[in-house]
Short mmCIF file of C-alpha atoms in Angstrom, two decimals:
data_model
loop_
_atom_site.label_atom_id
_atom_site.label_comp_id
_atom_site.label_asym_id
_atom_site.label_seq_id
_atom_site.Cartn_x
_atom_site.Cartn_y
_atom_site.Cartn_z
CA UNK A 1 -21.04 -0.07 5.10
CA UNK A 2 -21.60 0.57 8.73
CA UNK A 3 -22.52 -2.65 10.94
CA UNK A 4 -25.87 -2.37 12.46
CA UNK A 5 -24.37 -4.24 15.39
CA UNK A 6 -20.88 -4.10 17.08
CA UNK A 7 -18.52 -6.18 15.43
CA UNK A 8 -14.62 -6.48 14.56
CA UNK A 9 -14.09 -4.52 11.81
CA UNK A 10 -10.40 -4.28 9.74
CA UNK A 11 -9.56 -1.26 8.08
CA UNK A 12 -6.64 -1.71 6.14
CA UNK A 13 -5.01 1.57 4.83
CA UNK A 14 -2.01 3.10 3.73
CA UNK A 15 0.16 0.51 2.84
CA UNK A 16 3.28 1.83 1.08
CA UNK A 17 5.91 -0.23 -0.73
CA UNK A 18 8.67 -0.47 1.52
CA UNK A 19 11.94 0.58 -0.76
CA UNK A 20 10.01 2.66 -2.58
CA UNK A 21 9.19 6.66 -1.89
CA UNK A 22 5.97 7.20 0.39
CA UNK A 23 4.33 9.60 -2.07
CA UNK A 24 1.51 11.64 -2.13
CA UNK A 25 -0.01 9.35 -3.94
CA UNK A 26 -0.33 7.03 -0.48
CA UNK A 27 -1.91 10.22 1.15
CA UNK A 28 -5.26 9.39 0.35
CA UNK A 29 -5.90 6.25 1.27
CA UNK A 30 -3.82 6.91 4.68
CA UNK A 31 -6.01 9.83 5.14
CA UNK A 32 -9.33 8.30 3.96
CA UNK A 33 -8.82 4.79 5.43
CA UNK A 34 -7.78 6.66 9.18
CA UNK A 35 -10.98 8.78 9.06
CA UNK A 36 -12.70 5.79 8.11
CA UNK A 37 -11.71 3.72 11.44
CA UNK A 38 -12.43 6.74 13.58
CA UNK A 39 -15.84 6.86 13.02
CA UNK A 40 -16.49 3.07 13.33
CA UNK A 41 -14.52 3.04 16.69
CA UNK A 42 -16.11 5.78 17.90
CA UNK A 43 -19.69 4.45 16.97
CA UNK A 44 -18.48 1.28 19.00
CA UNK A 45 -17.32 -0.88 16.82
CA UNK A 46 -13.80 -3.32 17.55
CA UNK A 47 -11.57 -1.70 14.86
CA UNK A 48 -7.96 -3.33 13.41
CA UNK A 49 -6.32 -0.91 12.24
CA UNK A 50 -3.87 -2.76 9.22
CA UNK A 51 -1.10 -1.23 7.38
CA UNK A 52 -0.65 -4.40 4.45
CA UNK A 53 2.74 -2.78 3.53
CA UNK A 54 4.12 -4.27 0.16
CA UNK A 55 7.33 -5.85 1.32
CA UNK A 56 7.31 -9.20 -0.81
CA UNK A 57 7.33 -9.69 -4.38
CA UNK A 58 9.18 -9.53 -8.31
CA UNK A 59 10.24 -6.06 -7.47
CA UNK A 60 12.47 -7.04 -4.97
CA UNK A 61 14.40 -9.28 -7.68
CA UNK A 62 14.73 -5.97 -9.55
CA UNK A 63 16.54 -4.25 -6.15
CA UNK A 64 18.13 -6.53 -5.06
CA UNK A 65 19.75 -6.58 -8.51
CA UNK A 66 20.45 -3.00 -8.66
CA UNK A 67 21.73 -2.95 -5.11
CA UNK A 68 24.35 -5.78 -5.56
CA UNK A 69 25.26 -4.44 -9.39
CA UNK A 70 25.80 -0.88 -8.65
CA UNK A 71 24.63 0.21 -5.68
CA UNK A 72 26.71 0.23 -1.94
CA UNK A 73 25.82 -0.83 1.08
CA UNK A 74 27.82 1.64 3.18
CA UNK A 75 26.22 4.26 1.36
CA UNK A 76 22.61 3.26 1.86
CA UNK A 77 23.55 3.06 5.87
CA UNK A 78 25.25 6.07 5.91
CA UNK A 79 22.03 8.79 4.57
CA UNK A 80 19.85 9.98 6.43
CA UNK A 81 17.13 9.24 3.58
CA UNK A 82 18.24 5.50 2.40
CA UNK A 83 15.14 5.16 0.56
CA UNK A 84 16.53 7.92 -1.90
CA UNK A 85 19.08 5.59 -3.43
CA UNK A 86 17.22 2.99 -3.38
CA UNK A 87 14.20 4.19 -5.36
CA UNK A 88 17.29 5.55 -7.79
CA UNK A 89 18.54 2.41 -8.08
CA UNK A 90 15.15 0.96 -9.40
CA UNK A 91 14.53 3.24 -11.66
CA UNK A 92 18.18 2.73 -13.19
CA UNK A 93 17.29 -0.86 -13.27
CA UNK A 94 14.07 -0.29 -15.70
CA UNK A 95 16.46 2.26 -17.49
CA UNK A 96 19.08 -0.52 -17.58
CA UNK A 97 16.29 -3.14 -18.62
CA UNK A 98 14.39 -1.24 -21.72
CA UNK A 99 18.33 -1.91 -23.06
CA UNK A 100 19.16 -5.12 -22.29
CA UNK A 101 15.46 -7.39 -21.21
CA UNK A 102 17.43 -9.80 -20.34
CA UNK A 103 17.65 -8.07 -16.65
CA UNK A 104 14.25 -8.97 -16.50
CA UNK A 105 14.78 -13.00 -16.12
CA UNK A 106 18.13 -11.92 -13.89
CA UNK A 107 15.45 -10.02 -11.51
CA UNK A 108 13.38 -13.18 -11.42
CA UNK A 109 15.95 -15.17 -10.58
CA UNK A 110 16.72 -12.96 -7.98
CA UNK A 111 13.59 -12.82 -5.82
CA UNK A 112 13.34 -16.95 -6.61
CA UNK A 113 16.07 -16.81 -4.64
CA UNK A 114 14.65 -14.62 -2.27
CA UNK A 115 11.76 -16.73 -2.07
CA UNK A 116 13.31 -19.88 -1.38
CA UNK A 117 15.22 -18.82 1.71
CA UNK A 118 18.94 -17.57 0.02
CA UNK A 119 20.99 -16.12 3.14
CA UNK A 120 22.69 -13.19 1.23
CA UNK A 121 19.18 -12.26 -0.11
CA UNK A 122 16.97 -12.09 2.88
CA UNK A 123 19.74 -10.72 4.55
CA UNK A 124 19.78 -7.55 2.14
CA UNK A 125 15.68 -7.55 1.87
CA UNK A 126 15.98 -7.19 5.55
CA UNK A 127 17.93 -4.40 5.14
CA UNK A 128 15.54 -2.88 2.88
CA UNK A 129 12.81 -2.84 5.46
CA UNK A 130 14.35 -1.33 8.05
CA UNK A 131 15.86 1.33 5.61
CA UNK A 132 12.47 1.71 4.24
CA UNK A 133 10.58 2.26 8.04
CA UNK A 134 12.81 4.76 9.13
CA UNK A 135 10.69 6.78 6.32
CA UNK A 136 7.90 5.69 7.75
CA UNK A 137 7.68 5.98 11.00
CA UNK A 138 8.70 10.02 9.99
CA UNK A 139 6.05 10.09 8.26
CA UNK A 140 3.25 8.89 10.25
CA UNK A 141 4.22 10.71 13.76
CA UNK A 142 3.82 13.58 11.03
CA UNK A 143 0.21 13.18 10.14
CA UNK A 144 -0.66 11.22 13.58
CA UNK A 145 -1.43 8.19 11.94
CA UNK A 146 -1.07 4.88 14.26
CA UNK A 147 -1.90 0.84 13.61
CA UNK A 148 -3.11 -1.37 15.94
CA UNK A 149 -1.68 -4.68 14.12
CA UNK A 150 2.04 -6.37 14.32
CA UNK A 151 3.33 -3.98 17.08
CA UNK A 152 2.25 -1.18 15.07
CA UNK A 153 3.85 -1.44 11.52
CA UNK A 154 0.70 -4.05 10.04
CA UNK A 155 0.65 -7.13 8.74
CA UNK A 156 2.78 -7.01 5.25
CA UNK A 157 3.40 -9.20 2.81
CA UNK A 158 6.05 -11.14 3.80
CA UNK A 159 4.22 -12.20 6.94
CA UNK A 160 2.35 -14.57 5.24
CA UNK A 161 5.09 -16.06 2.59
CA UNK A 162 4.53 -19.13 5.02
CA UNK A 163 0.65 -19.59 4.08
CA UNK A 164 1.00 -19.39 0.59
CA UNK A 165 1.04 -23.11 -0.62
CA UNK A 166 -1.49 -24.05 2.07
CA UNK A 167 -4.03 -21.54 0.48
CA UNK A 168 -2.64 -23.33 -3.13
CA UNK A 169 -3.72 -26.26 -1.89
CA UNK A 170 -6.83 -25.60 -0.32
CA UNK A 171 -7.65 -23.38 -3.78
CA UNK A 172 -7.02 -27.28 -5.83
CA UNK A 173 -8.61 -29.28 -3.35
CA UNK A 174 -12.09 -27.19 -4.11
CA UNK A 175 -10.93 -27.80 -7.58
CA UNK A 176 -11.30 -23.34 -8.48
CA UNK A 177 -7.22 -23.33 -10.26
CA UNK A 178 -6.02 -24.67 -13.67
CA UNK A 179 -3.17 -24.72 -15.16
CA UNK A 180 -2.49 -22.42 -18.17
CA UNK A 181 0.89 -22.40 -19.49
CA UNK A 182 2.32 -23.58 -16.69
CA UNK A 183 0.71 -20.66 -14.31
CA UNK A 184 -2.29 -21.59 -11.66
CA UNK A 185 -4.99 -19.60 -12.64
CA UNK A 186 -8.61 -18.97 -11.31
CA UNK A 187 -11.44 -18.15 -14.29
CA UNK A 188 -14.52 -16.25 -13.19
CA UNK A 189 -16.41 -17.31 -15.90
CA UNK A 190 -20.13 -16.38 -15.06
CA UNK A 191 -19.05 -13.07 -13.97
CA UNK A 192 -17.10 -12.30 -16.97
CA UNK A 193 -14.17 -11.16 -14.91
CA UNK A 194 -10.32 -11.90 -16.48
CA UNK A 195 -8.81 -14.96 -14.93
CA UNK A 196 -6.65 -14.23 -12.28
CA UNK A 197 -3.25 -15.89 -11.66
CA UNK A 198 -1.86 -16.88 -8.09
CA UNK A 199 0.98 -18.90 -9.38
CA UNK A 200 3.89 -17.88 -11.91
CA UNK A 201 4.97 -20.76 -14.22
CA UNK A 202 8.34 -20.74 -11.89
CA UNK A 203 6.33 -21.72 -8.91
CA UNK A 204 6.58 -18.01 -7.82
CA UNK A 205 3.70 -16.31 -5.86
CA UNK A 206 1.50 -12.78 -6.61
CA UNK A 207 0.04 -10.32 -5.24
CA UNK A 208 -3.08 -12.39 -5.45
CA UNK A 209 -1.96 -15.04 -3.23
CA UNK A 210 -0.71 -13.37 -0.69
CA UNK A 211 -3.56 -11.17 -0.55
CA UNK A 212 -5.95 -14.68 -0.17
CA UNK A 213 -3.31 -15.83 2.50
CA UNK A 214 -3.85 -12.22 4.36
CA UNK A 215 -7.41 -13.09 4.86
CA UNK A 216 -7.58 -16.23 5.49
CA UNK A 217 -5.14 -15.45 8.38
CA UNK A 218 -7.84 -12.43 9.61
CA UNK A 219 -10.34 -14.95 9.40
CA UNK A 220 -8.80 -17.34 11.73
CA UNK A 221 -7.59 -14.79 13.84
CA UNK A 222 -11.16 -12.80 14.14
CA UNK A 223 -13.47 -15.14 13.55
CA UNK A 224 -15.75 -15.90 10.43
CA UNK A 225 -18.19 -12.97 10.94
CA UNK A 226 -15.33 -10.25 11.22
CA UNK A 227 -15.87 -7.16 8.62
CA UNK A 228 -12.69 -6.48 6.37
CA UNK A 229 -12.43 -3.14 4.57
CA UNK A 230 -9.51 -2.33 2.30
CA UNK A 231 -9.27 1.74 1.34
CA UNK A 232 -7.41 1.58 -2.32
CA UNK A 233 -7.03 3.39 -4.85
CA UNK A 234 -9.86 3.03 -8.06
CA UNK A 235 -7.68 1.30 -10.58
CA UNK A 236 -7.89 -2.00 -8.54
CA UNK A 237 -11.67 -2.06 -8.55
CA UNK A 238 -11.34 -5.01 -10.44
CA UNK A 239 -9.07 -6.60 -9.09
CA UNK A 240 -10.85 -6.36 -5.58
CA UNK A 241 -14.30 -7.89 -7.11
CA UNK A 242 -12.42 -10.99 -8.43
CA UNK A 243 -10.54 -11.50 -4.85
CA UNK A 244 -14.00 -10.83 -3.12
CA UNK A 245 -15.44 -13.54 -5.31
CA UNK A 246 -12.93 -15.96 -4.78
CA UNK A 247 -13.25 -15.71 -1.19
CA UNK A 248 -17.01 -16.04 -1.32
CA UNK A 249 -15.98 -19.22 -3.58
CA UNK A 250 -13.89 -20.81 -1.30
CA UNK A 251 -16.80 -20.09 1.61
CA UNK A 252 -14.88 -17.81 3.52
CA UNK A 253 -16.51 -14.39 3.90
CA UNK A 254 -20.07 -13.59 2.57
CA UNK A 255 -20.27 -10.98 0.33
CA UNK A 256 -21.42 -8.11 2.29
CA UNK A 257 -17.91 -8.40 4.78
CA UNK A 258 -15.95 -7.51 1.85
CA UNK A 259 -15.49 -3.72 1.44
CA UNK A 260 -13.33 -2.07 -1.37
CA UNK A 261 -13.06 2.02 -0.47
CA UNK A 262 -11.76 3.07 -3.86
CA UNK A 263 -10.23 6.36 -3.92
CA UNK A 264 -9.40 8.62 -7.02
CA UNK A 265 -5.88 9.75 -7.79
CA UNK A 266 -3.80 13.32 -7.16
CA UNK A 267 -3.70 14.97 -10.04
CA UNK A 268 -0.80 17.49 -11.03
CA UNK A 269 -0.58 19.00 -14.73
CA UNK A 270 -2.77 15.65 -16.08
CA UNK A 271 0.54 13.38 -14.63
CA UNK A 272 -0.25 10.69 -13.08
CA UNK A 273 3.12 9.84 -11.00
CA UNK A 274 5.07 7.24 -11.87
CA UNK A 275 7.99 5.56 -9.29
CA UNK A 276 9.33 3.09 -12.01
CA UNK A 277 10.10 6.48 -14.26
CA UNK A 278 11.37 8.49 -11.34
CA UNK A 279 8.57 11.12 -11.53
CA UNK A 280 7.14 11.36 -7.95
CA UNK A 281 6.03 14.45 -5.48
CA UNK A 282 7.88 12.66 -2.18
CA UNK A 283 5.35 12.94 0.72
CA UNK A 284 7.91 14.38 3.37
CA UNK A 285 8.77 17.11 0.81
CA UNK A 286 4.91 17.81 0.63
CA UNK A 287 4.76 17.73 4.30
CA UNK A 288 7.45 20.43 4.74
CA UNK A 289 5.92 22.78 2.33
CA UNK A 290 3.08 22.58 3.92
CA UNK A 291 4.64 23.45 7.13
CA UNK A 292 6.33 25.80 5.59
CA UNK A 293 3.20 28.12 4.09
CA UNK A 294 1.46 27.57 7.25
CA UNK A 295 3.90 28.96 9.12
CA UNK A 296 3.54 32.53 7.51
CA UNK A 297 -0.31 32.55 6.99
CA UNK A 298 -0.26 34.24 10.70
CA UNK A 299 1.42 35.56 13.37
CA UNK A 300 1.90 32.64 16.02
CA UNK A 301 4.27 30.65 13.85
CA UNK A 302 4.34 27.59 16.19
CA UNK A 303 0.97 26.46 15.19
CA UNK A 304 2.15 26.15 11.74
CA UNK A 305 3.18 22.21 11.18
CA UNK A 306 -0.59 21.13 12.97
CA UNK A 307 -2.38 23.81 10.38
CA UNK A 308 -0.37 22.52 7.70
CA UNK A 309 -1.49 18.65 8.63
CA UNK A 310 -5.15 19.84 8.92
CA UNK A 311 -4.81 21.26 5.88
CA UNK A 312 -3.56 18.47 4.22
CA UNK A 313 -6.96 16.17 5.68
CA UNK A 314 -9.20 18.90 5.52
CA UNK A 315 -8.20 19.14 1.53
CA UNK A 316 -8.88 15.33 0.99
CA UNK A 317 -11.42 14.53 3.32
CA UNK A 318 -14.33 17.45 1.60
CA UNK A 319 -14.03 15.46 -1.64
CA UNK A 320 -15.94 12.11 -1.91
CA UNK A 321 -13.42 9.33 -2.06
CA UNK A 322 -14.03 8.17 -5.71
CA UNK A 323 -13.17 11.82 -6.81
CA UNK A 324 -9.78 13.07 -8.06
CA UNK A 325 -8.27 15.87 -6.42
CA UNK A 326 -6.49 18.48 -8.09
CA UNK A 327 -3.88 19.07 -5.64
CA UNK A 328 -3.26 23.18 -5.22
CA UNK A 329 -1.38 24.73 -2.96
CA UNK A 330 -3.58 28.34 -3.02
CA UNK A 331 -6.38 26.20 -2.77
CA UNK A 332 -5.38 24.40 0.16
CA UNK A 333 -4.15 26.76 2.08
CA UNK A 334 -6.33 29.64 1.20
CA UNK A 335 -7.86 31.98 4.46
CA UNK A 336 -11.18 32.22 2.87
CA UNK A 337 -13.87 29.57 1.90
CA UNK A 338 -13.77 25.41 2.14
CA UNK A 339 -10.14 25.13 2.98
CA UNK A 340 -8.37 23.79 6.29
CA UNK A 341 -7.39 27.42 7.88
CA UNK A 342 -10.47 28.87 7.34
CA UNK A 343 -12.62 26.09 8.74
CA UNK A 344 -9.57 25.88 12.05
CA UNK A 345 -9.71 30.07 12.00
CA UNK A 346 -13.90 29.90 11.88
CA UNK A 347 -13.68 27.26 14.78
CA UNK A 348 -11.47 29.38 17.29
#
């Protein structure tokens, strides 16, 4: 996927869910999608570096819910790891909700209001974000991860809540939505693709939508020839080939600008982890076990927390990206063979 001649490329990577646990799961495409904009800046290329954090959307119906039925404010403020209780409060509310569905439509009614400008509501979504990048910023000064777009925290979600019924619009003027029950949908007929939706039946927007409204804004901002490259994880292959075709449809981006990195999943035990069911490997809990074995693998102990980020790369980056990675601790840390140590030991 390398450009044959210098040109603005976009690398968007990472992208956690702000009030939600930054998990090892979000490892490999921060590690993948960084390695990946290294070597086309260094080749020459004029690389973005985006971080499309998920800050917008239904889920934030469900915490906000959560937040103003059981959680407290004060409380959130006051720990030094807010996102803790707030990733326990969603997972109470899906506990909560497999009794009583109607929390469901109460969540939905919730980010409507979130969506159409309530005070209270933006006021405690904004609270969420800034709860949620104190994580983050941890984390990333951690594995020396940086972005180049937004003052350094990326273009999310909510960025482009504005765009969203101008990209509607522009979707029914070239006459590519219908209406089924209610919804705006897009069919892909000659591909044989699933329809995809960009409207709920409540006038609320998707994933879909916003993701349309992200490029279009790129393509404004970059121009029409600018290369975009999103590093996610395999299960949204398809996904990714009907939002590449839709763009093509609409005649913004020919098909070769359009690059999906898939990556394959951690794997521990055959789990594959879960943040709605509250079984997760935190990444800052990875990070200081990690620091922790590398500390006593020799006898200059300060050198441990860089060895233990190498490590962490080294482990992901000598797979292939579509492979899962059996994630094991003697494995990656090991002094002999293709691990991290050895290949930092061999160099010195």
């Amino acid at each position: 996927f390398f450009p044959k001649k210098n040109k603005t490329v976009i690398v968007e990577y990472s992208s956690p869910n702000i009030a939600k646990p930054f998990t090892i799961g979000h490892l490999r495409s921060t590690i993948i999608g960084d390695s990946v904009a290294n070597l086309l800046e260094v080749v020459g290329h004029d690389v973005k570096r985006d971080n499309h954090v998920g800050d917008w959307g239904t889920q934030f119906g469900k915490l906000i819910y959560a937040i103003q039925e059981w959680g407290s404010i004060k409380e959130i403020e006051a720990s030094p790891r807010p996102v803790k209780i707030l990733v326990d409060l969603y997972v109470k509310f899906h506990e909560q909700a497999e009794k009583n569905p109607e929390l469901v439509d109460r969540a939905r009614e919730k980010f409507k209001l979130l969506e159409t400008g309530d005070k209270d509501s933006r006021v405690l979504w904004n609270k969420c974000v800034e709860w949620s990048w104190k994580e983050f910023d941890f984390i990333y000064k951690k594995l020396g991860i940086s972005f180049t777009e937004n003052n350094g925290r990326g273009y999310g979600e909510s960025y482009f809540e504005k765009d969203l019924q101008s990209v509607l619009d522009e979707l029914k003027k070239k006459k590519l939505t219908k209406k089924s029950e209610g919804a705006e949908i897009v069919e892909f007929i000659a591909e044989k693709y699933p329809s995809l939706m960009l409207a709920k039946s409540d006038g609320a927007s998707l994933y879909a939508t916003r993701d349309l409204a992200t490029d279009k804004f790129r393509k404004d901002k970059y121009g029409k020839e600018v290369l975009i490259i999103n590093e996610v994880g395999a299960e949204q292959t398809l996904y990714f080939r009907q939002l590449y075709k839709l763009e093509i449809m609409l005649g913004w981006f020919a098909k070769e600008q359009r690059i999906h990195i898939a990556h394959g999943l951690y794997r521990f035990k055959d789990q594959k982890m879960s943040t709605r069911k509250g079984n997760t490997i935190w990444l800052e809990d990875v990070i200081a076990e990690a620091e922790s074995r590398a500390t006593k693998l020799g006898s200059n102990s300060t050198v441990g927390p860089e060895v233990a980020i190498a490590s962490l790369k080294w482990n992901d980056l000598k797979h292939t990206p579509q492979q899962d990675v059996v994630f094991d601790w003697e494995v990656l840390l090991n002094m002999q063979g293709n691990s991290g140590p050895y290949m930092l030991y061999t160099f010195v």
